[in-house]
Backbone as a printed PyTorch tensor [residue, N CA C, xyz], in Angstrom:
tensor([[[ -9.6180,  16.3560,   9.2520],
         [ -8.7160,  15.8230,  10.2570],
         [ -8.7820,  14.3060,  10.2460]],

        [[ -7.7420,  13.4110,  10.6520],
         [ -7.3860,  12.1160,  10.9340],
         [ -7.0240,  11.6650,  11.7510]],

        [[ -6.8020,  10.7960,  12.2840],
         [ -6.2600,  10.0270,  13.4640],
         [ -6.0070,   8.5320,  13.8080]],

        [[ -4.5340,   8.2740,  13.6410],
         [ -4.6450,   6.7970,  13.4360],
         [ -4.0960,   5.9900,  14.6770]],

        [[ -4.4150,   5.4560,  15.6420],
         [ -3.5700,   5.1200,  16.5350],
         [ -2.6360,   3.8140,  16.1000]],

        [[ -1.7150,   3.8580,  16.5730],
         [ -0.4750,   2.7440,  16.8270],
         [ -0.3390,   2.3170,  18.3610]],

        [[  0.0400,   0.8480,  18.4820],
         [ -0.2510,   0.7030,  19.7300],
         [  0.1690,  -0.9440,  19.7130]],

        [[  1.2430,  -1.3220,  20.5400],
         [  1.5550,  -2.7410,  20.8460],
         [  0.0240,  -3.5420,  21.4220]],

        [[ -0.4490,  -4.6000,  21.0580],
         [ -1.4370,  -5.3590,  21.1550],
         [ -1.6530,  -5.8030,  22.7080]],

        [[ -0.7080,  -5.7580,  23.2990],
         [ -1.1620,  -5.6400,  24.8470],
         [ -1.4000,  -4.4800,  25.2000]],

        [[ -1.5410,  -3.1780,  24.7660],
         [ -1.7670,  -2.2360,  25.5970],
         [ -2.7450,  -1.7720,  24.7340]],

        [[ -3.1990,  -2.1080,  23.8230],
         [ -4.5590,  -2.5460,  23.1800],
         [ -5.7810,  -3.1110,  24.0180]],

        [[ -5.1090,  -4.4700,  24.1880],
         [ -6.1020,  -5.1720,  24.9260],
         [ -5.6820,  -4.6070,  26.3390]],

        [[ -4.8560,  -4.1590,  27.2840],
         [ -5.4100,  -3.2310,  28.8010],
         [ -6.0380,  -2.1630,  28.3700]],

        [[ -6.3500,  -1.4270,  26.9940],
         [ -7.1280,  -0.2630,  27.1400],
         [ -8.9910,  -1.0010,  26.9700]],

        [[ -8.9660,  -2.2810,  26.6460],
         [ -9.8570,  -2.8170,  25.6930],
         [-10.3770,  -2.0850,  24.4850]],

        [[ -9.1740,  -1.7490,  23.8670],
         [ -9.6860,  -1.7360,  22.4880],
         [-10.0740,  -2.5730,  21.4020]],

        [[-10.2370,  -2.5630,  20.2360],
         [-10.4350,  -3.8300,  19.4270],
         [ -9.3140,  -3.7590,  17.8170]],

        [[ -8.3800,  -4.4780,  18.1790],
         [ -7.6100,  -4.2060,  16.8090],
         [ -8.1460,  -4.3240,  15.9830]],

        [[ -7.9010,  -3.7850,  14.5290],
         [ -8.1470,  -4.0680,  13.3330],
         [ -6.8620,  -4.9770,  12.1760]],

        [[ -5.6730,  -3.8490,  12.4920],
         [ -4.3920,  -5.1180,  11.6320],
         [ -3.2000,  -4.8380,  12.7690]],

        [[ -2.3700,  -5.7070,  12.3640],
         [ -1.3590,  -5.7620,  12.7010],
         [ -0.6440,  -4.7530,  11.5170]],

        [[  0.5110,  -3.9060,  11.9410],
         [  1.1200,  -3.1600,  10.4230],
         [  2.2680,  -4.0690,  11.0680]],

        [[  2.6940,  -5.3050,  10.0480],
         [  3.4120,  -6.1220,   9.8330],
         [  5.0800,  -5.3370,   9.4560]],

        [[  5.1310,  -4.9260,   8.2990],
         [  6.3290,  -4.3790,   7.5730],
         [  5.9980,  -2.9450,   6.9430]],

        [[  7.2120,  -1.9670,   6.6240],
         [  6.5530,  -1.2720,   5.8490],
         [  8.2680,  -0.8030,   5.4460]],

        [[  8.4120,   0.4140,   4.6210],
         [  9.7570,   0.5890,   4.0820],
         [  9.3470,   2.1390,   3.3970]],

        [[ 10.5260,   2.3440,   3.2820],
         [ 10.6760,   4.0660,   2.3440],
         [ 11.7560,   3.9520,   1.1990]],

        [[ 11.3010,   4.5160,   0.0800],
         [ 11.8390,   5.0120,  -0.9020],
         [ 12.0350,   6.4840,  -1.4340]],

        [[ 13.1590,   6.2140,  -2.4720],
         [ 13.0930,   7.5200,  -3.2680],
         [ 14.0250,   7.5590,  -4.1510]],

        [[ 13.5220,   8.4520,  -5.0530],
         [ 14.5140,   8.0370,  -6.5310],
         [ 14.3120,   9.4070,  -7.5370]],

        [[ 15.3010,   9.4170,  -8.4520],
         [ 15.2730,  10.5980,  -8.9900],
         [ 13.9130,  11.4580,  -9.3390]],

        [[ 13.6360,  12.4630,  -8.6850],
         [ 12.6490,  13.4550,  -8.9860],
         [ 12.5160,  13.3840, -10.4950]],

        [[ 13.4400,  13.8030, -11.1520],
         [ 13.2500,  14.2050, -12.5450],
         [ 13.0120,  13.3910, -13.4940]],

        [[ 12.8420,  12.0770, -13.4490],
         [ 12.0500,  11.6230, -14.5760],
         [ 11.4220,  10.4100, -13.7850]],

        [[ 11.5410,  10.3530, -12.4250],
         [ 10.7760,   9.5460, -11.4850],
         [  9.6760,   9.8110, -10.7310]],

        [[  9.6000,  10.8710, -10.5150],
         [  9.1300,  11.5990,  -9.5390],
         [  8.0020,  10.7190,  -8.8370]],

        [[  6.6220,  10.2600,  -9.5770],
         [  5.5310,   9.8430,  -8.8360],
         [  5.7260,   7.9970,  -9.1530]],

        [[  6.6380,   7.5600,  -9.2440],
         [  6.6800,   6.4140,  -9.5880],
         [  7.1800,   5.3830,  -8.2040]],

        [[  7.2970,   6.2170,  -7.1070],
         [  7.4390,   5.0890,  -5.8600],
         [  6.6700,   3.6990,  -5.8370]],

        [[  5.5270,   4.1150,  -5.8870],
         [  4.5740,   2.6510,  -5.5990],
         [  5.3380,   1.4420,  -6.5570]],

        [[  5.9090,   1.9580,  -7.3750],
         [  6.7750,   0.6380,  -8.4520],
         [  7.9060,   0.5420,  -8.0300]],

        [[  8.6470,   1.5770,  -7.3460],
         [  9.5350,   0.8930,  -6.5120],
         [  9.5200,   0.3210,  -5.3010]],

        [[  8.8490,   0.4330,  -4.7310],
         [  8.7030,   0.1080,  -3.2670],
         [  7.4650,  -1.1050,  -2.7730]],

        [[  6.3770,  -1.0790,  -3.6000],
         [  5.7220,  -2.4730,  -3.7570],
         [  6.7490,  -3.9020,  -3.9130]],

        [[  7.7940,  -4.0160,  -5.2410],
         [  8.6060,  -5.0580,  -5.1590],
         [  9.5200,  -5.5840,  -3.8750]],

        [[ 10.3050,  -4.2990,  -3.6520],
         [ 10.6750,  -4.3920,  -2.4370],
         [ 10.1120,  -4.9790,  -1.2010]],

        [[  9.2380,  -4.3370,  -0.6700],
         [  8.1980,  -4.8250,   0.6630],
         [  7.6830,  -6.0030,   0.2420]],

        [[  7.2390,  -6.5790,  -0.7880],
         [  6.8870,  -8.1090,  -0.9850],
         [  8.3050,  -9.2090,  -0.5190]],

        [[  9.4440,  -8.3160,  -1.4710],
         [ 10.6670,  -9.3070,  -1.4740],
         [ 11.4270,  -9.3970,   0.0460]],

        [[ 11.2270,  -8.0960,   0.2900],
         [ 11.3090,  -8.3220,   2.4670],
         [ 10.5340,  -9.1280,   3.1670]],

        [[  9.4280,  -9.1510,   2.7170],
         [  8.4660,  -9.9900,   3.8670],
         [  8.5030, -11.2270,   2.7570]],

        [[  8.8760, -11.9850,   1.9040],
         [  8.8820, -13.2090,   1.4120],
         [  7.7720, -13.4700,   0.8740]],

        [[  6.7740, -12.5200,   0.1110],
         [  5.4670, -12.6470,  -0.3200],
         [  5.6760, -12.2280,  -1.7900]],

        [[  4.5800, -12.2260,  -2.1010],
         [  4.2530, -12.3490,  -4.0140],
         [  2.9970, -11.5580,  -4.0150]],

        [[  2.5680, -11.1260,  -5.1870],
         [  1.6620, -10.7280,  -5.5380],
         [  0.2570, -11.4690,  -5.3670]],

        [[  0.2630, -12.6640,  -5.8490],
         [ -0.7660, -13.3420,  -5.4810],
         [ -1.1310, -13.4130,  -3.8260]],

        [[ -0.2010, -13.2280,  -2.5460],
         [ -0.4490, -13.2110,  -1.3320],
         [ -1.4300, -12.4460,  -0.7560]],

        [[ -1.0540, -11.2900,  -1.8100],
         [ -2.0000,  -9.9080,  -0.9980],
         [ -3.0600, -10.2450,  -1.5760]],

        [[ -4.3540,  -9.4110,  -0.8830],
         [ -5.6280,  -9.9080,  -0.7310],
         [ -6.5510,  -8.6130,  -0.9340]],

        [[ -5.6670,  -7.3040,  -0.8450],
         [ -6.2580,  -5.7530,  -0.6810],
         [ -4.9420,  -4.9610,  -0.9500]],

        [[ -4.9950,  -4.2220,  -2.0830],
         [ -4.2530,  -3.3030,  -2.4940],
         [ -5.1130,  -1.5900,  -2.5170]],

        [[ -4.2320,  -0.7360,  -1.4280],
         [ -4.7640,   0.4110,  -1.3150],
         [ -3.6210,   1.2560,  -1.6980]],

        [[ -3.8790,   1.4180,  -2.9960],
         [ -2.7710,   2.6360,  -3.7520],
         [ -2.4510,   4.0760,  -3.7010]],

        [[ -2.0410,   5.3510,  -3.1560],
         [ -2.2480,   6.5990,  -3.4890],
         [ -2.0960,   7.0530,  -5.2210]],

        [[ -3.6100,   7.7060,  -5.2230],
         [ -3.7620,   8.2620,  -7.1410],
         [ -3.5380,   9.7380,  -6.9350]],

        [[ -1.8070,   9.7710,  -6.8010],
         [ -2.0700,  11.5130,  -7.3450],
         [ -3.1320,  11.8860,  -8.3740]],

        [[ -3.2720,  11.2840,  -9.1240],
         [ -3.7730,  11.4030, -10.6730],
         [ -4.1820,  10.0740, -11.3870]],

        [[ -4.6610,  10.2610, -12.2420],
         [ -5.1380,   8.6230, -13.2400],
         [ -3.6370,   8.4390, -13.7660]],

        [[ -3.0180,   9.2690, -14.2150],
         [ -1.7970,   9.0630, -15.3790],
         [ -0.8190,   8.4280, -14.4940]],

        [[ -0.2700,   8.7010, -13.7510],
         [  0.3720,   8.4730, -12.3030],
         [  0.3090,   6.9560, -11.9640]],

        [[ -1.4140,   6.4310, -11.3870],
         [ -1.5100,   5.2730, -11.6350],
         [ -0.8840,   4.5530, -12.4950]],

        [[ -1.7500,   4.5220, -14.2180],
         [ -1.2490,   3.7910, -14.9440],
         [  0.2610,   4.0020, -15.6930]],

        [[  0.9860,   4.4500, -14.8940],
         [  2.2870,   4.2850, -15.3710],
         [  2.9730,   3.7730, -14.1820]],

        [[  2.5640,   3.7440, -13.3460],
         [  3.2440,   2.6340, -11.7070],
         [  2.7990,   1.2420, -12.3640]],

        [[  1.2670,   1.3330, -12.8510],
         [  1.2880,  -0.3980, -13.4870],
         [  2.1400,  -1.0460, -14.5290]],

        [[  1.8080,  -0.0830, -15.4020],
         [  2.8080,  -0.4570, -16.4690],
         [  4.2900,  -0.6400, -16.7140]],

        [[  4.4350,   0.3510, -15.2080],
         [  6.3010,   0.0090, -14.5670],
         [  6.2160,  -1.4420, -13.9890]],

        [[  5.6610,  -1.4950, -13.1680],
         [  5.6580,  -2.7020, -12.8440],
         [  5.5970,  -4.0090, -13.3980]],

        [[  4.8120,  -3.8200, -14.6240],
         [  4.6230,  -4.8430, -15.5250],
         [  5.5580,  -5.1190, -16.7090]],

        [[  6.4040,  -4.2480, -16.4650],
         [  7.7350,  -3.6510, -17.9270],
         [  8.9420,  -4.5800, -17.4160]],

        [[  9.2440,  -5.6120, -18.5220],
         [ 10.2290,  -5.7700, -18.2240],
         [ 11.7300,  -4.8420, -18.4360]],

        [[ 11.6400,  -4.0880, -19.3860],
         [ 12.8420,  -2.8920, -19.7720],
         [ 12.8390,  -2.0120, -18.0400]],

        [[ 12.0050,  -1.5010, -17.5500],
         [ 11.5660,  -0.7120, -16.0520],
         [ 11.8000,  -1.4550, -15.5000]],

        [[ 11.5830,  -2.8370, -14.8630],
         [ 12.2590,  -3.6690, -13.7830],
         [ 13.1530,  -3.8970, -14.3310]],

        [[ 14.2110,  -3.9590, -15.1280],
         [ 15.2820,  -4.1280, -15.2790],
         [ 16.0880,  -3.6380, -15.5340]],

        [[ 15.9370,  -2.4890, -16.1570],
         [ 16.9150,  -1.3370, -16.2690],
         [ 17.0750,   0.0860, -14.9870]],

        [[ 15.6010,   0.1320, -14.4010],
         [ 15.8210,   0.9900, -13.3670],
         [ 15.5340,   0.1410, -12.0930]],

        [[ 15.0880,  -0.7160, -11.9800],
         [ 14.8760,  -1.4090, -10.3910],
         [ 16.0690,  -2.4480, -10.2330]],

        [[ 16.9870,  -3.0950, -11.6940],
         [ 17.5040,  -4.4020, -10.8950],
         [ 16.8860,  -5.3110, -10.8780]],

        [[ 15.7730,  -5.9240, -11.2430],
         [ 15.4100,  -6.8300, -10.9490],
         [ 15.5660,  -7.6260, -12.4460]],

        [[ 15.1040,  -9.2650, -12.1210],
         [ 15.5250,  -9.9610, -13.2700],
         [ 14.7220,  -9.8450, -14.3260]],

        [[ 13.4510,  -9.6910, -14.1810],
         [ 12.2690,  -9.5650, -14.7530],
         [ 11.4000,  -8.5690, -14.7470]],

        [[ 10.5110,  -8.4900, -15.3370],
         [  8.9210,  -7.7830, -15.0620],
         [  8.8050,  -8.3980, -13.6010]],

        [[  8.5820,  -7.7250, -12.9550],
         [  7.4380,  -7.9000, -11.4610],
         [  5.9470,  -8.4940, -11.3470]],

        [[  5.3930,  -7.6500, -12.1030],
         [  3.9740,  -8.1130, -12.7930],
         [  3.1100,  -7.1900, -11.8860]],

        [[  1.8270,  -7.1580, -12.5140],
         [  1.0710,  -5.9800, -12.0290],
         [ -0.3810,  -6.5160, -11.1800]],

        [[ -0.3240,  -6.0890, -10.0890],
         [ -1.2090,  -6.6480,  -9.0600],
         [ -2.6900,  -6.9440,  -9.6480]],

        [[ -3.4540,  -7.7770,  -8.9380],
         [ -4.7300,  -7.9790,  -9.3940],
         [ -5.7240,  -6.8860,  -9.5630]],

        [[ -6.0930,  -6.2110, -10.0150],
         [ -7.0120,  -4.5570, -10.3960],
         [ -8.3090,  -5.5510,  -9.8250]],

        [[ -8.7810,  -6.0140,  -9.7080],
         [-10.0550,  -6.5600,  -8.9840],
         [ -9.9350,  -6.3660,  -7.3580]],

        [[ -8.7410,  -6.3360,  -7.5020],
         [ -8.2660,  -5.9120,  -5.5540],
         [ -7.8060,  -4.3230,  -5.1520]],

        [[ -7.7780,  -3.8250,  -6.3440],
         [ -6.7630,  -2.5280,  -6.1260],
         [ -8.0970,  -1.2390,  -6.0290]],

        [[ -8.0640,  -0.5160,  -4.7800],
         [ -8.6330,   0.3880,  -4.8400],
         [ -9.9850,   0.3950,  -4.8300]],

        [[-10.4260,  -0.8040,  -4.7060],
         [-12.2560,  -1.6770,  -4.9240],
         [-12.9360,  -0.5100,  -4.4570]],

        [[-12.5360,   0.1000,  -3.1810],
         [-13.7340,   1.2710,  -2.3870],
         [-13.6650,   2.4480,  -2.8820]],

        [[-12.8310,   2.7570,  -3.9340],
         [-12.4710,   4.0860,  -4.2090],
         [-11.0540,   4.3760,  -3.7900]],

        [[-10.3420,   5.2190,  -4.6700],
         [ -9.2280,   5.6480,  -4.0710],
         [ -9.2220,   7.1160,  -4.1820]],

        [[ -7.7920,   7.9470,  -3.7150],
         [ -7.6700,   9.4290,  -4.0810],
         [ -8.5170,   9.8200,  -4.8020]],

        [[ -8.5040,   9.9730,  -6.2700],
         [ -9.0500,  10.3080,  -7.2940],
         [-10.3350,  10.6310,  -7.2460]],

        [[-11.3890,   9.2430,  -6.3670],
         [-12.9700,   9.5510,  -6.3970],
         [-13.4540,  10.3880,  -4.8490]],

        [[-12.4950,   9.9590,  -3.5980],
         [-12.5000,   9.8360,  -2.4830],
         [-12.0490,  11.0790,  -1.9820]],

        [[-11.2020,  11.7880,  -2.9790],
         [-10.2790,  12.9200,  -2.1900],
         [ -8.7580,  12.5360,  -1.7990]],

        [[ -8.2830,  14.1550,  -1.8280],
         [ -6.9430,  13.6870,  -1.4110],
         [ -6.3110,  15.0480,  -0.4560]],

        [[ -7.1970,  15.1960,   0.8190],
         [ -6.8710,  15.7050,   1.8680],
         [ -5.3640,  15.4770,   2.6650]],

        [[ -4.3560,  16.1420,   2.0540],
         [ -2.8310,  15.4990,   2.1800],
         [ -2.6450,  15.1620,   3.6660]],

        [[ -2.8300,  15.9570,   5.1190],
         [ -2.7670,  15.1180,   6.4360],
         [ -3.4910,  13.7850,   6.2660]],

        [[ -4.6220,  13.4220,   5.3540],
         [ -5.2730,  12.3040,   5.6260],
         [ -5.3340,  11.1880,   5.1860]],

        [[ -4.2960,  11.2680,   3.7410],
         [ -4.5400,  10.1840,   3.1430],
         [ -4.1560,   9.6300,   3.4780]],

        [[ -2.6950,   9.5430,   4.1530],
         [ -2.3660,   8.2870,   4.8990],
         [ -3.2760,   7.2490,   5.8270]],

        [[ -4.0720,   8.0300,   6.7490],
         [ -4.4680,   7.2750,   7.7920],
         [ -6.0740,   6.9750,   6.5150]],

        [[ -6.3960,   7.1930,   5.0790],
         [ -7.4160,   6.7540,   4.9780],
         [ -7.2970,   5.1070,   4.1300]],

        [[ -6.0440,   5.1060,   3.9190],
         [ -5.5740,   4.4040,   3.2620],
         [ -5.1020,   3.0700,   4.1160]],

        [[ -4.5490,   3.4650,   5.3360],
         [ -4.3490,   2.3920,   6.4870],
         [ -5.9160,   1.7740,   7.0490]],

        [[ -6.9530,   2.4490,   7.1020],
         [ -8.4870,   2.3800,   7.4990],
         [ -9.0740,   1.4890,   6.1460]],

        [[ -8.9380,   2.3590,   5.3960],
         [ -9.5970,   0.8950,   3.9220],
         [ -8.7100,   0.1510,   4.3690]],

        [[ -7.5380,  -0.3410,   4.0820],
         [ -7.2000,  -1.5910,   4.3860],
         [ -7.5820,  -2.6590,   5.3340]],

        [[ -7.5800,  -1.9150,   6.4520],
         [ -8.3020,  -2.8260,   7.6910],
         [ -9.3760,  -2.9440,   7.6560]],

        [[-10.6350,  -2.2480,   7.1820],
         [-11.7080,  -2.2230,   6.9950],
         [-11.9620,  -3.1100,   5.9260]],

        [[-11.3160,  -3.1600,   4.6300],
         [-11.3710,  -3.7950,   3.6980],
         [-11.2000,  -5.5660,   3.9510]],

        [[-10.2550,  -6.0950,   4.4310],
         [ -9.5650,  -7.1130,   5.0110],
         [-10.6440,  -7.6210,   5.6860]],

        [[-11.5570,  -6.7430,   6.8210],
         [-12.3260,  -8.0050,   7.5590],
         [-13.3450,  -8.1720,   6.9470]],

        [[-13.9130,  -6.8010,   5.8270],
         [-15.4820,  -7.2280,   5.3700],
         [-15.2710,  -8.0840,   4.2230]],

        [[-13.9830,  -7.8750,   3.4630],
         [-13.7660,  -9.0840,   2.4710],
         [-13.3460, -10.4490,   2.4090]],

        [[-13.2800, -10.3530,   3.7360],
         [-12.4130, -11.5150,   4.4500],
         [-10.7930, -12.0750,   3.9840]],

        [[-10.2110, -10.6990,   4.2050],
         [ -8.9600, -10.9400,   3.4840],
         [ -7.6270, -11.2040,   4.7630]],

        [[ -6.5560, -11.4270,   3.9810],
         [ -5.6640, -11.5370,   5.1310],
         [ -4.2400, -10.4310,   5.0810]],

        [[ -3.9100, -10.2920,   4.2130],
         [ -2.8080,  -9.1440,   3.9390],
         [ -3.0540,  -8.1540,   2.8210]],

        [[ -2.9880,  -6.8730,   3.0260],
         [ -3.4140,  -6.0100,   2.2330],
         [ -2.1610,  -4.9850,   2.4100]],

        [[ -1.5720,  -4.5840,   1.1050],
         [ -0.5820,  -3.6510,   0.9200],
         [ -1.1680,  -2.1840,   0.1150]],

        [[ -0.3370,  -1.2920,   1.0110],
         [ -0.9230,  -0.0080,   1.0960],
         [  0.4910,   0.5220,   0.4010]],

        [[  0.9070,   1.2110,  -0.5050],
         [  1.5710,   2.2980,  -1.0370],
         [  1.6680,   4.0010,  -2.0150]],

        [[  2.3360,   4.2260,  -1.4250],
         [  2.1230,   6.3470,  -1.5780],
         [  3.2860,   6.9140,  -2.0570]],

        [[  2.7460,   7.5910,  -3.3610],
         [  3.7880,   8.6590,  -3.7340],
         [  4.0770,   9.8780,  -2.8060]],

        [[  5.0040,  10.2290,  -3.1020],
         [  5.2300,  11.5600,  -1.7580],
         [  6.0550,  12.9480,  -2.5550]],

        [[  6.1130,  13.4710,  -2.0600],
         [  7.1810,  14.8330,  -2.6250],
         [  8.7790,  14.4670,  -3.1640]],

        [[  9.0840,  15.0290,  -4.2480],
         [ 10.3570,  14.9650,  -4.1570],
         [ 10.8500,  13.8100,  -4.5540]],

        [[ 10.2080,  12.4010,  -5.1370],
         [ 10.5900,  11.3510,  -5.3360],
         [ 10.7590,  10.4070,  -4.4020]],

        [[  9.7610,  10.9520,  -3.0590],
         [  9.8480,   9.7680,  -1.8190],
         [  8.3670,   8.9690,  -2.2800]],

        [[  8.9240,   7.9790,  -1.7340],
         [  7.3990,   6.8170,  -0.8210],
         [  7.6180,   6.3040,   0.1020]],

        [[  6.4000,   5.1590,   0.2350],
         [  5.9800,   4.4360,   0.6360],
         [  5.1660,   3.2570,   0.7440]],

        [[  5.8000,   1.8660,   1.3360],
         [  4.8840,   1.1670,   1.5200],
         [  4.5180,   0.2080,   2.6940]],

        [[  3.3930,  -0.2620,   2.5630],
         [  3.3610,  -1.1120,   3.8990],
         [  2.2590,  -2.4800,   3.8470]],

        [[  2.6440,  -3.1100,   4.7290],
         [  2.1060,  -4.3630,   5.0490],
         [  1.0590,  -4.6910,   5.8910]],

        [[ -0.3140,  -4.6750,   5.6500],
         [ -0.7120,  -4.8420,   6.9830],
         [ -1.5130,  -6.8870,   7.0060]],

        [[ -1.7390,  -7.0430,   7.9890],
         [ -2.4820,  -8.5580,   8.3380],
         [ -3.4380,  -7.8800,   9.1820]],

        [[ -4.8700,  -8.8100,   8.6970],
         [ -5.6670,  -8.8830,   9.7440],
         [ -5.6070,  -9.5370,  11.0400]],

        [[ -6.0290,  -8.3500,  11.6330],
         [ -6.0990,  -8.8150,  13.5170],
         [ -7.3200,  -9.9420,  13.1890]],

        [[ -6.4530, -10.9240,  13.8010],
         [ -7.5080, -12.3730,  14.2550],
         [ -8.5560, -12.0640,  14.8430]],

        [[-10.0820, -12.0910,  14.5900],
         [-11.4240, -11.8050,  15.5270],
         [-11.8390, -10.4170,  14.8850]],

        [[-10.8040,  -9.8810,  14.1320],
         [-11.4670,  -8.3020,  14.3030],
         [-12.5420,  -8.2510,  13.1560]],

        [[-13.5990,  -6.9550,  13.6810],
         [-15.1350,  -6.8530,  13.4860],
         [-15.1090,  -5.4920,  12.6910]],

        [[-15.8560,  -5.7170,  11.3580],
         [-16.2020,  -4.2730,  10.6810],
         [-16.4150,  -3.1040,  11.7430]],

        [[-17.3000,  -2.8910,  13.3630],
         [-17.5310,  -2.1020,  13.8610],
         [-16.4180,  -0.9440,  14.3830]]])
């Protein structure tokens, strides 16, 4: 089981709780099942950077969903393709492929599990968790889903907030 609360920051602070992030932005995708299927995180990473006006170098903590190893390295290598950003995303270029020294540092799916109610909220928790003990400031979280959906999202560290 999981449990993630959401909660406007004043009614945070009247419960006295202690934030961990702000979830800044986040967005949904989806794209042909049949020869797309687990490839969201390459669509929807470019996107959510190019909404919130950020770059790759901004983020500070990348928490990926690994259906699988293969899965992974073909979201990187989309990402890093210029023929794949440009023939299926539109874009002008290669995107380029996030820093792997940031991606997944605590473990992801693969070593961690992939309890489907939970990965979401374990993936929102490394991030925030990740962010204050690394002392980071924006960490992007994205998930393959059924059917050729995703997801991704944005989070910032809450100012003051404490590993506890």
């Amino acid at each position: 089981a999981s449990a993630c609360v959401l909660m406007k920051e004043e009614t945070a602070k009247k419960l006295g709780l202690k934030p961990k992030a702000y979830l800044r932005d986040f967005l949904y995708v989806s794209q042909d099942p049949i020869d797309q299927l687990l490839l969201s995180p390459a669509y929807a990473i470019p996107k959510l950077l190019k909404k919130t006006g950020l770059t790759l170098k901004d983020i500070d903590t990348w928490e990926i969903h690994e259906a699988f190893a293969g899965q992974i390295l073909a979201n990187l290598k989309a990402l890093d393709s210029d023929f794949f950003c440009k023939d299926y995303m539109g874009l002008s270029e290669k995107f380029g492929a996030p820093d792997l020294s940031k991606w997944n540092s605590w473990g992801g799916s693969l070593s961690i599990g992939h309890p489907f109610a939970a990965t979401g909220v374990r993936l929102c928790m490394h991030t925030a968790n990740r962010l204050v003990r690394e002392d980071g400031q924006l960490g992007v979280i994205a998930a393959c889903a059924a059917g050729g959906q995703g997801v991704a999202m944005l989070l910032e560290r809450y100012p003051g907030a404490t590993a506890d």
